[in-house]
Amino acid sequence: MRERFHEHLDSFAATLAILCESSGTAMREATVALLRADLELAEKVIDDVGRIDQLALGCEENAFTLLALQAPVAGELRQIVGGVHIVADIGRMGGLARHVAQVTRRRHPDQVLPDDVRTEFAEMGRVAVAMAATAGDVLAGHDPERAAGLDLDDEAIDEMQSRLLVHITGPAWEHGVQAAIDVTLLARYYERYADHAVQVGRRVVYLVTGSNPPGSGALR
């Protein structure tokens, strides 16, 4: 029975890594759709995130089944409960990619981004997708050291968001209120996506060590 239980735990962990990869794909495609005003690709992202939501729901149900039918000891219990929180973080990452795609759909056929912020958003998308890939690797390998790199990428996205906010509130901004609102919302989506990727990494550190990463505070 214990061997079978650990097989289920391994499958649960593998599904988390797949979810993380899928959320990264969703954000990469959402960013491409945003930059190209590609309605078809935006619609695909929205549909794909719906499937991510279903997979996440099934993953949560599997976790609760493991809790109900087995008697996990401390480390196993930490893995299952922590995994449920990770599912929630990855689900929110997918949801934020969907928000980016929805902005593209809402403004179509118009281009959402003015030319003077497109490079910044392309870079935010690149970093966010790289963070999802790193989080997936951390999940698959249970590697706390790799998780530390997520904080650096998160800081880079925070800095880009700050520059965008300064730009849209400064005298050089000539694109009106609606464009400023769109840029503000989109920058926030990427910033929150990065935050959840960092949370995934920190939760893996907790699963492996039983302690929160230094300076991270209590995991939410």
mmCIF file of C-alpha atoms in Angstrom:
data_model
loop_
_atom_site.group_PDB
_atom_site.id
_atom_site.type_symbol
_atom_site.label_atom_id
_atom_site.label_comp_id
_atom_site.label_asym_id
_atom_site.label_seq_id
_atom_site.Cartn_x
_atom_site.Cartn_y
_atom_site.Cartn_z
ATOM 1 C CA MET A 1 0.000 0.000 0.000
ATOM 2 C CA ARG A 2 2.809 2.440 0.870
ATOM 3 C CA GLU A 3 4.551 1.744 -2.430
ATOM 4 C CA ARG A 4 1.324 2.470 -4.283
ATOM 5 C CA PHE A 5 0.848 5.616 -2.217
ATOM 6 C CA HIS A 6 4.287 6.910 -3.185
ATOM 7 C CA GLU A 7 3.550 6.189 -6.842
ATOM 8 C CA HIS A 8 0.504 8.431 -6.503
ATOM 9 C CA LEU A 9 2.655 11.120 -4.865
ATOM 10 C CA ASP A 10 5.157 10.938 -7.730
ATOM 11 C CA SER A 11 2.334 11.222 -10.268
ATOM 12 C CA PHE A 12 0.941 14.204 -8.361
ATOM 13 C CA ALA A 13 4.341 15.944 -8.492
ATOM 14 C CA ALA A 14 4.696 15.198 -12.219
ATOM 15 C CA THR A 15 1.282 16.727 -12.898
ATOM 16 C CA LEU A 16 2.325 19.900 -11.067
ATOM 17 C CA ALA A 17 5.328 20.230 -13.385
ATOM 18 C CA ILE A 18 3.075 19.750 -16.434
ATOM 19 C CA LEU A 19 0.717 22.435 -15.135
ATOM 20 C CA CYS A 20 3.629 24.831 -14.705
ATOM 21 C CA GLU A 21 4.853 24.181 -18.237
ATOM 22 C CA SER A 22 1.336 24.738 -19.581
ATOM 23 C CA SER A 23 1.024 28.048 -17.768
ATOM 24 C CA GLY A 24 4.326 29.129 -19.295
ATOM 25 C CA THR A 25 3.117 28.202 -22.770
ATOM 26 C CA ALA A 26 -0.086 30.154 -22.150
ATOM 27 C CA MET A 27 1.845 33.294 -21.163
ATOM 28 C CA ARG A 28 4.234 32.989 -24.099
ATOM 29 C CA GLU A 29 1.341 32.729 -26.561
ATOM 30 C CA ALA A 30 -0.622 35.455 -24.789
ATOM 31 C CA THR A 31 2.370 37.777 -25.143
ATOM 32 C CA VAL A 32 2.731 36.982 -28.840
ATOM 33 C CA ALA A 33 -0.980 37.610 -29.324
ATOM 34 C CA LEU A 34 -0.664 40.920 -27.480
ATOM 35 C CA LEU A 35 2.280 42.117 -29.549
ATOM 36 C CA ARG A 36 0.718 41.056 -32.869
ATOM 37 C CA ALA A 37 -2.932 41.866 -32.086
ATOM 38 C CA ASP A 38 -3.582 38.214 -33.003
ATOM 39 C CA LEU A 39 -7.206 37.433 -32.166
ATOM 40 C CA GLU A 40 -7.005 33.767 -33.153
ATOM 41 C CA LEU A 41 -4.040 33.137 -30.870
ATOM 42 C CA ALA A 42 -5.671 35.082 -28.031
ATOM 43 C CA GLU A 43 -8.766 32.884 -28.325
ATOM 44 C CA LYS A 44 -6.547 29.798 -28.261
ATOM 45 C CA VAL A 45 -4.916 30.954 -25.037
ATOM 46 C CA ILE A 46 -8.305 31.510 -23.425
ATOM 47 C CA ASP A 47 -9.422 28.011 -24.410
ATOM 48 C CA ASP A 48 -6.128 26.438 -23.310
ATOM 49 C CA VAL A 49 -6.297 28.061 -19.887
ATOM 50 C CA GLY A 50 -9.747 26.543 -19.487
ATOM 51 C CA ARG A 51 -8.126 23.136 -19.933
ATOM 52 C CA ILE A 52 -5.401 24.078 -17.446
ATOM 53 C CA ASP A 53 -8.155 24.905 -14.957
ATOM 54 C CA GLN A 54 -9.687 21.450 -15.448
ATOM 55 C CA LEU A 55 -6.333 19.720 -14.989
ATOM 56 C CA ALA A 56 -5.694 21.763 -11.843
ATOM 57 C CA LEU A 57 -9.089 20.797 -10.470
ATOM 58 C CA GLY A 58 -8.354 17.128 -11.083
ATOM 59 C CA CYS A 59 -4.984 17.524 -9.397
ATOM 60 C CA GLU A 60 -6.611 19.027 -6.303
ATOM 61 C CA GLU A 61 -9.163 16.212 -6.190
ATOM 62 C CA ASN A 62 -6.370 13.630 -6.371
ATOM 63 C CA ALA A 63 -4.609 15.337 -3.475
ATOM 64 C CA PHE A 64 -7.720 15.258 -1.315
ATOM 65 C CA THR A 65 -8.225 11.589 -2.196
ATOM 66 C CA LEU A 66 -4.688 10.832 -1.021
ATOM 67 C CA LEU A 67 -5.398 12.636 2.242
ATOM 68 C CA ALA A 68 -8.691 10.815 2.748
ATOM 69 C CA LEU A 69 -7.624 7.268 1.846
ATOM 70 C CA GLN A 70 -4.074 7.158 3.194
ATOM 71 C CA ALA A 71 -2.374 8.087 6.441
ATOM 72 C CA PRO A 72 0.454 10.381 5.323
ATOM 73 C CA VAL A 73 3.249 11.036 7.798
ATOM 74 C CA ALA A 74 4.758 14.479 8.334
ATOM 75 C CA GLY A 75 6.850 14.764 5.159
ATOM 76 C CA GLU A 76 4.154 13.206 2.996
ATOM 77 C CA LEU A 77 1.484 15.424 4.489
ATOM 78 C CA ARG A 78 3.644 18.473 3.802
ATOM 79 C CA GLN A 79 4.068 17.359 0.187
ATOM 80 C CA ILE A 80 0.338 16.908 -0.384
ATOM 81 C CA VAL A 81 -0.844 20.070 1.349
ATOM 82 C CA GLY A 82 1.978 22.099 -0.162
ATOM 83 C CA GLY A 83 1.109 20.657 -3.549
ATOM 84 C CA VAL A 84 -2.455 21.894 -3.225
ATOM 85 C CA HIS A 85 -1.144 25.428 -2.629
ATOM 86 C CA ILE A 86 1.163 25.073 -5.633
ATOM 87 C CA VAL A 87 -1.808 24.056 -7.791
ATOM 88 C CA ALA A 88 -3.530 27.273 -6.720
ATOM 89 C CA ASP A 89 -0.477 29.388 -7.610
ATOM 90 C CA ILE A 90 -0.096 27.766 -11.025
ATOM 91 C CA GLY A 91 -3.822 28.130 -11.655
ATOM 92 C CA ARG A 92 -3.520 31.849 -10.985
ATOM 93 C CA MET A 93 -0.564 32.045 -13.381
ATOM 94 C CA GLY A 94 -2.745 30.545 -16.088
ATOM 95 C CA GLY A 95 -5.531 32.936 -15.197
ATOM 96 C CA LEU A 96 -3.212 35.915 -15.582
ATOM 97 C CA ALA A 97 -2.133 34.704 -19.037
ATOM 98 C CA ARG A 98 -5.832 34.530 -19.880
ATOM 99 C CA HIS A 99 -6.279 38.133 -18.717
ATOM 100 C CA VAL A 100 -3.536 39.250 -21.124
ATOM 101 C CA ALA A 101 -5.263 37.391 -23.966
ATOM 102 C CA GLN A 102 -8.608 38.907 -23.032
ATOM 103 C CA VAL A 103 -7.194 42.437 -23.307
ATOM 104 C CA THR A 104 -5.997 41.573 -26.831
ATOM 105 C CA ARG A 105 -9.437 40.231 -27.712
ATOM 106 C CA ARG A 106 -11.220 43.232 -26.259
ATOM 107 C CA ARG A 107 -9.177 45.755 -28.274
ATOM 108 C CA HIS A 108 -9.051 43.775 -31.526
ATOM 109 C CA PRO A 109 -8.530 44.748 -34.335
ATOM 110 C CA ASP A 110 -6.696 47.663 -32.736
ATOM 111 C CA GLN A 111 -3.200 47.247 -31.364
ATOM 112 C CA VAL A 112 -3.250 47.416 -27.561
ATOM 113 C CA LEU A 113 0.305 48.611 -27.005
ATOM 114 C CA PRO A 114 1.776 51.899 -28.251
ATOM 115 C CA ASP A 115 5.131 51.507 -29.966
ATOM 116 C CA ASP A 116 7.090 53.052 -27.092
ATOM 117 C CA VAL A 117 6.149 50.261 -24.621
ATOM 118 C CA ARG A 118 6.196 47.208 -26.881
ATOM 119 C CA THR A 119 9.837 46.336 -26.204
ATOM 120 C CA GLU A 120 9.228 46.469 -22.450
ATOM 121 C CA PHE A 121 6.283 44.096 -22.677
ATOM 122 C CA ALA A 122 8.158 41.710 -24.943
ATOM 123 C CA GLU A 123 10.868 41.526 -22.286
ATOM 124 C CA MET A 124 8.364 41.116 -19.451
ATOM 125 C CA GLY A 125 6.805 38.242 -21.357
ATOM 126 C CA ARG A 126 10.187 36.630 -21.966
ATOM 127 C CA VAL A 127 11.165 36.825 -18.299
ATOM 128 C CA ALA A 128 7.760 35.593 -17.098
ATOM 129 C CA VAL A 129 7.902 32.552 -19.391
ATOM 130 C CA ALA A 130 11.466 31.811 -18.267
ATOM 131 C CA MET A 131 10.274 31.968 -14.654
ATOM 132 C CA ALA A 132 7.540 29.440 -15.365
ATOM 133 C CA ALA A 133 10.143 27.129 -16.919
ATOM 134 C CA THR A 134 12.425 27.516 -13.899
ATOM 135 C CA ALA A 135 9.539 26.890 -11.503
ATOM 136 C CA GLY A 136 8.705 23.726 -13.457
ATOM 137 C CA ASP A 137 12.321 22.561 -13.214
ATOM 138 C CA VAL A 138 12.341 23.282 -9.485
ATOM 139 C CA LEU A 139 9.152 21.254 -9.103
ATOM 140 C CA ALA A 140 10.476 18.339 -11.136
ATOM 141 C CA GLY A 141 13.873 18.251 -9.428
ATOM 142 C CA HIS A 142 12.936 19.541 -5.957
ATOM 143 C CA ASP A 143 15.927 21.867 -6.249
ATOM 144 C CA PRO A 144 15.850 24.653 -3.630
ATOM 145 C CA GLU A 145 18.971 26.336 -5.041
ATOM 146 C CA ARG A 146 17.352 26.915 -8.442
ATOM 147 C CA ALA A 147 14.336 28.446 -6.686
ATOM 148 C CA ALA A 148 16.545 31.316 -5.501
ATOM 149 C CA GLY A 149 16.970 32.524 -9.090
ATOM 150 C CA LEU A 150 13.249 33.211 -9.327
ATOM 151 C CA ASP A 151 13.587 36.115 -6.897
ATOM 152 C CA LEU A 152 16.082 37.850 -9.192
ATOM 153 C CA ASP A 153 13.767 37.521 -12.190
ATOM 154 C CA ASP A 154 10.874 38.776 -10.087
ATOM 155 C CA GLU A 155 12.885 41.883 -9.222
ATOM 156 C CA ALA A 156 13.567 42.462 -12.925
ATOM 157 C CA ILE A 157 9.837 42.382 -13.706
ATOM 158 C CA ASP A 158 9.112 44.694 -10.767
ATOM 159 C CA GLU A 159 11.624 47.175 -12.176
ATOM 160 C CA MET A 160 10.068 47.012 -15.640
ATOM 161 C CA GLN A 161 6.619 47.575 -14.165
ATOM 162 C CA SER A 162 7.915 50.599 -12.258
ATOM 163 C CA ARG A 163 9.450 52.088 -15.409
ATOM 164 C CA LEU A 164 6.196 51.638 -17.287
ATOM 165 C CA LEU A 165 4.215 53.364 -14.542
ATOM 166 C CA VAL A 166 6.641 56.284 -14.531
ATOM 167 C CA HIS A 167 6.394 56.537 -18.313
ATOM 168 C CA ILE A 168 2.594 56.564 -18.544
ATOM 169 C CA THR A 169 2.310 59.237 -15.845
ATOM 170 C CA GLY A 170 5.030 61.443 -17.331
ATOM 171 C CA PRO A 171 4.910 64.280 -19.862
ATOM 172 C CA ALA A 172 6.147 62.068 -22.719
ATOM 173 C CA TRP A 173 2.974 59.957 -22.654
ATOM 174 C CA GLU A 174 0.815 60.942 -25.637
ATOM 175 C CA HIS A 175 -1.544 57.983 -25.996
ATOM 176 C CA GLY A 176 -4.478 58.932 -23.798
ATOM 177 C CA VAL A 177 -6.175 57.550 -20.715
ATOM 178 C CA GLN A 178 -7.467 54.279 -22.155
ATOM 179 C CA ALA A 179 -4.036 53.193 -23.366
ATOM 180 C CA ALA A 180 -2.587 54.127 -19.970
ATOM 181 C CA ILE A 181 -5.196 51.977 -18.241
ATOM 182 C CA ASP A 182 -4.437 49.028 -20.527
ATOM 183 C CA VAL A 183 -0.695 49.328 -19.950
ATOM 184 C CA THR A 184 -1.187 49.575 -16.183
ATOM 185 C CA LEU A 185 -3.403 46.472 -16.080
ATOM 186 C CA LEU A 186 -1.131 44.452 -18.349
ATOM 187 C CA ALA A 187 1.974 45.347 -16.360
ATOM 188 C CA ARG A 188 0.152 44.267 -13.219
ATOM 189 C CA TYR A 189 -0.758 40.909 -14.793
ATOM 190 C CA TYR A 190 2.881 40.169 -15.600
ATOM 191 C CA GLU A 191 3.999 41.314 -12.152
ATOM 192 C CA ARG A 192 1.482 39.050 -10.419
ATOM 193 C CA TYR A 193 2.384 36.143 -12.703
ATOM 194 C CA ALA A 194 6.008 36.498 -11.592
ATOM 195 C CA ASP A 195 4.953 36.684 -7.937
ATOM 196 C CA HIS A 196 3.124 33.372 -8.202
ATOM 197 C CA ALA A 197 6.105 31.734 -9.925
ATOM 198 C CA VAL A 198 8.241 32.845 -6.979
ATOM 199 C CA GLN A 199 5.670 31.403 -4.586
ATOM 200 C CA VAL A 200 5.888 28.050 -6.367
ATOM 201 C CA GLY A 201 9.649 28.039 -5.858
ATOM 202 C CA ARG A 202 9.348 28.993 -2.202
ATOM 203 C CA ARG A 203 6.783 26.290 -1.588
ATOM 204 C CA VAL A 204 9.153 23.717 -3.080
ATOM 205 C CA VAL A 205 11.868 24.884 -0.689
ATOM 206 C CA TYR A 206 9.411 24.364 2.159
ATOM 207 C CA LEU A 207 8.457 20.903 0.883
ATOM 208 C CA VAL A 208 12.100 19.833 0.732
ATOM 209 C CA THR A 209 13.444 21.460 3.896
ATOM 210 C CA GLY A 210 10.402 21.951 6.104
ATOM 211 C CA SER A 211 11.394 25.606 6.538
ATOM 212 C CA ASN A 212 10.455 28.810 4.742
ATOM 213 C CA PRO A 213 13.207 30.344 2.572
ATOM 214 C CA PRO A 214 15.217 33.077 4.366
ATOM 215 C CA GLY A 215 13.535 36.465 4.072
ATOM 216 C CA SER A 216 10.330 35.106 2.547
ATOM 217 C CA GLY A 217 8.118 35.287 5.617
ATOM 218 C CA ALA A 218 5.271 32.841 6.067
ATOM 219 C CA LEU A 219 3.977 31.319 2.865
ATOM 220 C CA ARG A 220 0.480 32.422 2.007
#
